[in-house]
Amino acid sequence: MTERPFAIHITWTTYGTWLPGDPRGYVSNTRKPDGTFERKHNTPGTPCDAADAETYENARRAQAHETVWLTREQAAVVARNLARAATDKDRGWHILRAAVMANHAHVVVTGCPNDGPAVRRVLKGVTQAALSRHHGSPRRWWTEGGSDRYKHGDRAVEAAVEYDAHQHGILAGVDAMRVFVVEDDGTLRYLDANE
C-alpha cells in the first residue's frame, strides 16, 4: 500500500496585527474578566469568534511591543530563511509553497514530522532570529502560536498550495523551495542563493 501525500499547512501572524476581539473575527485564546482564559476555537469548518470591541481594546492595551508590519525586504528575509530552515540540520523538509504578507505568513511543508506545533516553532524561531539579525537588534516579530492544518491526499495538499499562491498582498514567498519576491507590478522575481 502506498502512503497518501501529507503536508502541514501552517499559518501565523505578525505581532499585534490580529488581536483577540478583532473586527474581522479572530481565533485566539481570550482573557475573561476574571483573569482566566477561554480556549481558542480553531476547529476546521467552524466559524471564528465574532468581533468584540472590549476584548480588542483590552488586548491592544496589553501589548508589550510595537505592532509589526513587514516590509517587502523583511518578507524576503522570512522567505529565504523558511527555505533554509527546511533543509538545515539535515531536516529534509520541503516547502511546497509559502506566502509572506505584511501581517502574516502561510507555509505548506512536507517531509516533516507529523507535529505541526513543533514544525511551526522551528520555522518561526529561525525566521524570528533572522529578522532580528537583519534589523540589527532583537525584537518581537511574531505572535505566539498559530494554526496547523494537516493535509492528507493529493487534492488536500494541492488546495493548500493553491490557497497560499493566491493570497492577497504577498510580498515574498517560497515556491517548491525557490524563494521569490513580488515586484510592484505583481511579477515574481526568483532570488538566487546569494541574494
Short mmCIF file of C-alpha atoms in Angstrom, two decimals:
data_model
loop_
_atom_site.label_atom_id
_atom_site.label_comp_id
_atom_site.label_asym_id
_atom_site.label_seq_id
_atom_site.Cartn_x
_atom_site.Cartn_y
_atom_site.Cartn_z
CA MET A 1 0.00 0.00 0.00
CA THR A 2 1.36 3.44 -0.89
CA GLU A 3 1.20 6.33 1.55
CA ARG A 4 -1.09 9.24 0.79
CA PRO A 5 0.69 12.57 0.35
CA PHE A 6 0.88 14.50 3.61
CA ALA A 7 1.64 18.15 4.36
CA ILE A 8 1.06 20.63 7.16
CA HIS A 9 -0.48 23.99 6.29
CA ILE A 10 0.86 26.40 8.91
CA THR A 11 -0.25 30.00 9.50
CA TRP A 12 0.91 32.63 11.98
CA THR A 13 0.59 36.39 12.32
CA THR A 14 2.97 39.25 12.96
CA TYR A 15 2.93 40.70 16.44
CA GLY A 16 -0.09 42.87 17.24
CA THR A 17 -1.84 42.73 13.85
CA TRP A 18 -4.67 40.33 14.67
CA LEU A 19 -5.67 40.67 18.29
CA PRO A 20 -8.42 38.89 20.22
CA GLY A 21 -11.70 40.71 19.54
CA ASP A 22 -10.52 41.89 16.10
CA PRO A 23 -13.30 43.33 13.90
CA ARG A 24 -12.50 40.68 11.23
CA GLY A 25 -13.23 37.94 13.77
CA TYR A 26 -10.47 36.02 15.49
CA VAL A 27 -9.05 32.67 16.54
CA SER A 28 -7.15 33.26 19.80
CA ASN A 29 -7.31 32.46 23.46
CA THR A 30 -9.44 35.16 25.07
CA ARG A 31 -8.81 36.62 28.52
CA LYS A 32 -12.05 36.68 30.53
CA PRO A 33 -12.92 39.42 33.06
CA ASP A 34 -11.92 37.11 35.95
CA GLY A 35 -8.38 36.76 34.51
CA THR A 36 -8.83 33.21 33.23
CA PHE A 37 -8.70 32.32 29.54
CA GLU A 38 -11.26 30.89 27.18
CA ARG A 39 -9.50 28.47 24.86
CA LYS A 40 -9.40 29.41 21.17
CA HIS A 41 -11.87 27.85 18.75
CA ASN A 42 -9.67 26.51 15.96
CA THR A 43 -11.68 23.65 14.51
CA PRO A 44 -11.77 23.37 10.70
CA GLY A 45 -15.19 24.17 9.30
CA THR A 46 -16.34 26.19 12.30
CA PRO A 47 -16.68 29.96 12.34
CA CYS A 48 -14.11 32.12 14.08
CA ASP A 49 -15.11 34.13 17.13
CA ALA A 50 -17.02 37.33 16.36
CA ALA A 51 -15.61 40.81 16.86
CA ASP A 52 -15.72 42.12 20.42
CA ALA A 53 -14.67 45.75 20.95
CA GLU A 54 -13.95 45.38 24.67
CA THR A 55 -11.79 42.27 24.17
CA TYR A 56 -9.96 44.03 21.33
CA GLU A 57 -9.21 47.16 23.39
CA ASN A 58 -8.04 45.07 26.35
CA ALA A 59 -5.69 43.11 24.07
CA ARG A 60 -4.38 46.28 22.44
CA ARG A 61 -3.65 47.87 25.83
CA ALA A 62 -1.89 44.69 26.98
CA GLN A 63 0.56 44.71 24.03
CA ALA A 64 4.11 44.69 25.35
CA HIS A 65 5.73 45.53 21.99
CA GLU A 66 5.09 47.56 18.85
CA THR A 67 2.78 46.15 16.18
CA VAL A 68 4.81 44.62 13.32
CA TRP A 69 4.02 45.19 9.63
CA LEU A 70 6.64 43.52 7.44
CA THR A 71 8.20 45.35 4.51
CA ARG A 72 8.99 43.57 1.24
CA GLU A 73 12.65 43.38 2.26
CA GLN A 74 11.74 41.82 5.63
CA ALA A 75 9.32 39.41 3.92
CA ALA A 76 12.19 38.30 1.66
CA VAL A 77 14.29 37.63 4.77
CA VAL A 78 11.45 35.47 6.10
CA ALA A 79 11.04 33.56 2.82
CA ARG A 80 14.76 32.93 2.44
CA ASN A 81 15.01 31.64 6.00
CA LEU A 82 11.92 29.44 5.71
CA ALA A 83 13.70 27.63 2.88
CA ARG A 84 16.92 27.44 4.89
CA ALA A 85 15.11 26.14 7.98
CA ALA A 86 13.57 23.33 5.93
CA THR A 87 16.99 21.99 4.97
CA ASP A 88 19.14 22.98 7.97
CA LYS A 89 20.36 20.22 10.28
CA ASP A 90 19.60 17.63 7.62
CA ARG A 91 15.87 18.08 8.20
CA GLY A 92 14.97 17.27 4.61
CA TRP A 93 11.67 19.13 4.79
CA HIS A 94 10.25 20.53 1.57
CA ILE A 95 8.30 23.77 1.38
CA LEU A 96 5.77 23.36 -1.40
CA ARG A 97 4.53 26.92 -1.03
CA ALA A 98 4.90 29.81 1.38
CA ALA A 99 3.32 33.24 1.23
CA VAL A 100 4.61 36.08 3.39
CA MET A 101 2.35 39.11 3.71
CA ALA A 102 2.81 42.28 5.77
CA ASN A 103 0.83 40.83 8.67
CA HIS A 104 1.01 37.04 8.42
CA ALA A 105 2.63 34.02 6.80
CA HIS A 106 1.33 30.74 5.36
CA VAL A 107 3.56 27.71 4.76
CA VAL A 108 2.77 24.33 3.21
CA VAL A 109 5.53 21.94 4.27
CA THR A 110 6.00 18.24 3.59
CA GLY A 111 8.62 15.66 4.52
CA CYS A 112 8.38 16.94 8.08
CA PRO A 113 7.30 15.29 11.33
CA ASN A 114 3.57 14.86 11.89
CA ASP A 115 3.77 17.52 14.63
CA GLY A 116 2.51 20.90 13.46
CA PRO A 117 3.34 22.84 16.63
CA ALA A 118 6.95 21.58 16.60
CA VAL A 119 7.41 22.35 12.89
CA ARG A 120 5.84 25.79 13.37
CA ARG A 121 8.17 26.54 16.31
CA VAL A 122 11.22 25.75 14.14
CA LEU A 123 10.02 27.91 11.23
CA LYS A 124 9.01 30.82 13.45
CA GLY A 125 12.16 30.58 15.57
CA VAL A 126 14.52 30.58 12.60
CA THR A 127 12.72 33.49 10.90
CA GLN A 128 12.43 35.43 14.20
CA ALA A 129 16.21 35.21 14.66
CA ALA A 130 16.89 36.13 11.01
CA LEU A 131 14.61 39.17 11.18
CA SER A 132 16.29 40.37 14.38
CA ARG A 133 19.75 39.96 12.78
CA HIS A 134 18.55 41.88 9.72
CA HIS A 135 17.02 44.57 11.95
CA GLY A 136 20.24 44.85 13.97
CA SER A 137 18.63 44.15 17.33
CA PRO A 138 16.25 41.63 18.86
CA ARG A 139 12.55 42.36 18.81
CA ARG A 140 9.26 40.52 18.87
CA TRP A 141 8.18 39.77 15.29
CA TRP A 142 5.54 37.05 15.63
CA THR A 143 2.56 36.34 17.84
CA GLU A 144 2.55 33.24 20.00
CA GLY A 145 1.10 30.12 18.46
CA GLY A 146 -0.55 29.85 15.09
CA SER A 147 -2.63 27.38 13.13
CA ASP A 148 -1.58 23.93 11.92
CA ARG A 149 -3.83 22.15 9.42
CA TYR A 150 -2.96 18.59 8.48
CA LYS A 151 -3.49 17.84 4.78
CA HIS A 152 -3.80 14.24 3.59
CA GLY A 153 -4.06 13.26 -0.07
CA ASP A 154 -3.19 14.98 -3.33
CA ARG A 155 -6.28 17.18 -3.51
CA ALA A 156 -5.95 18.47 0.05
CA VAL A 157 -2.25 19.27 -0.38
CA GLU A 158 -2.81 20.91 -3.79
CA ALA A 159 -5.68 23.00 -2.38
CA ALA A 160 -3.42 24.31 0.40
CA VAL A 161 -0.69 25.18 -2.14
CA GLU A 162 -3.23 27.00 -4.33
CA TYR A 163 -4.64 28.84 -1.32
CA ASP A 164 -1.18 30.15 -0.43
CA ALA A 165 -0.34 31.00 -4.05
CA HIS A 166 -3.42 33.21 -4.36
CA GLN A 167 -3.19 35.16 -1.12
CA HIS A 168 -3.82 38.89 -1.42
CA GLY A 169 -0.83 41.10 -0.67
CA ILE A 170 2.00 38.58 -0.95
CA LEU A 171 5.35 40.34 -0.55
CA ALA A 172 7.63 37.29 -0.82
CA GLY A 173 7.41 33.54 -0.62
CA VAL A 174 8.68 30.11 -1.49
CA ASP A 175 7.58 28.04 -4.49
CA ALA A 176 8.86 24.44 -4.34
CA MET A 177 11.91 25.60 -2.32
CA ARG A 178 12.60 28.53 -4.70
CA VAL A 179 12.49 31.90 -2.93
CA PHE A 180 10.80 34.83 -4.65
CA VAL A 181 9.77 38.42 -4.04
CA VAL A 182 6.74 40.04 -5.62
CA GLU A 183 7.62 43.15 -7.61
CA ASP A 184 5.44 46.28 -7.68
CA ASP A 185 3.87 45.14 -10.96
CA GLY A 186 2.89 41.78 -9.42
CA THR A 187 5.52 39.66 -11.15
CA LEU A 188 7.54 37.14 -9.18
CA ARG A 189 11.30 37.64 -9.12
CA TYR A 190 13.07 34.46 -8.05
CA LEU A 191 16.15 35.05 -5.92
CA ASP A 192 19.41 33.22 -6.36
CA ALA A 193 21.13 31.70 -3.35
CA ASN A 194 23.29 34.79 -2.75
CA GLU A 195 20.53 37.41 -2.72
#
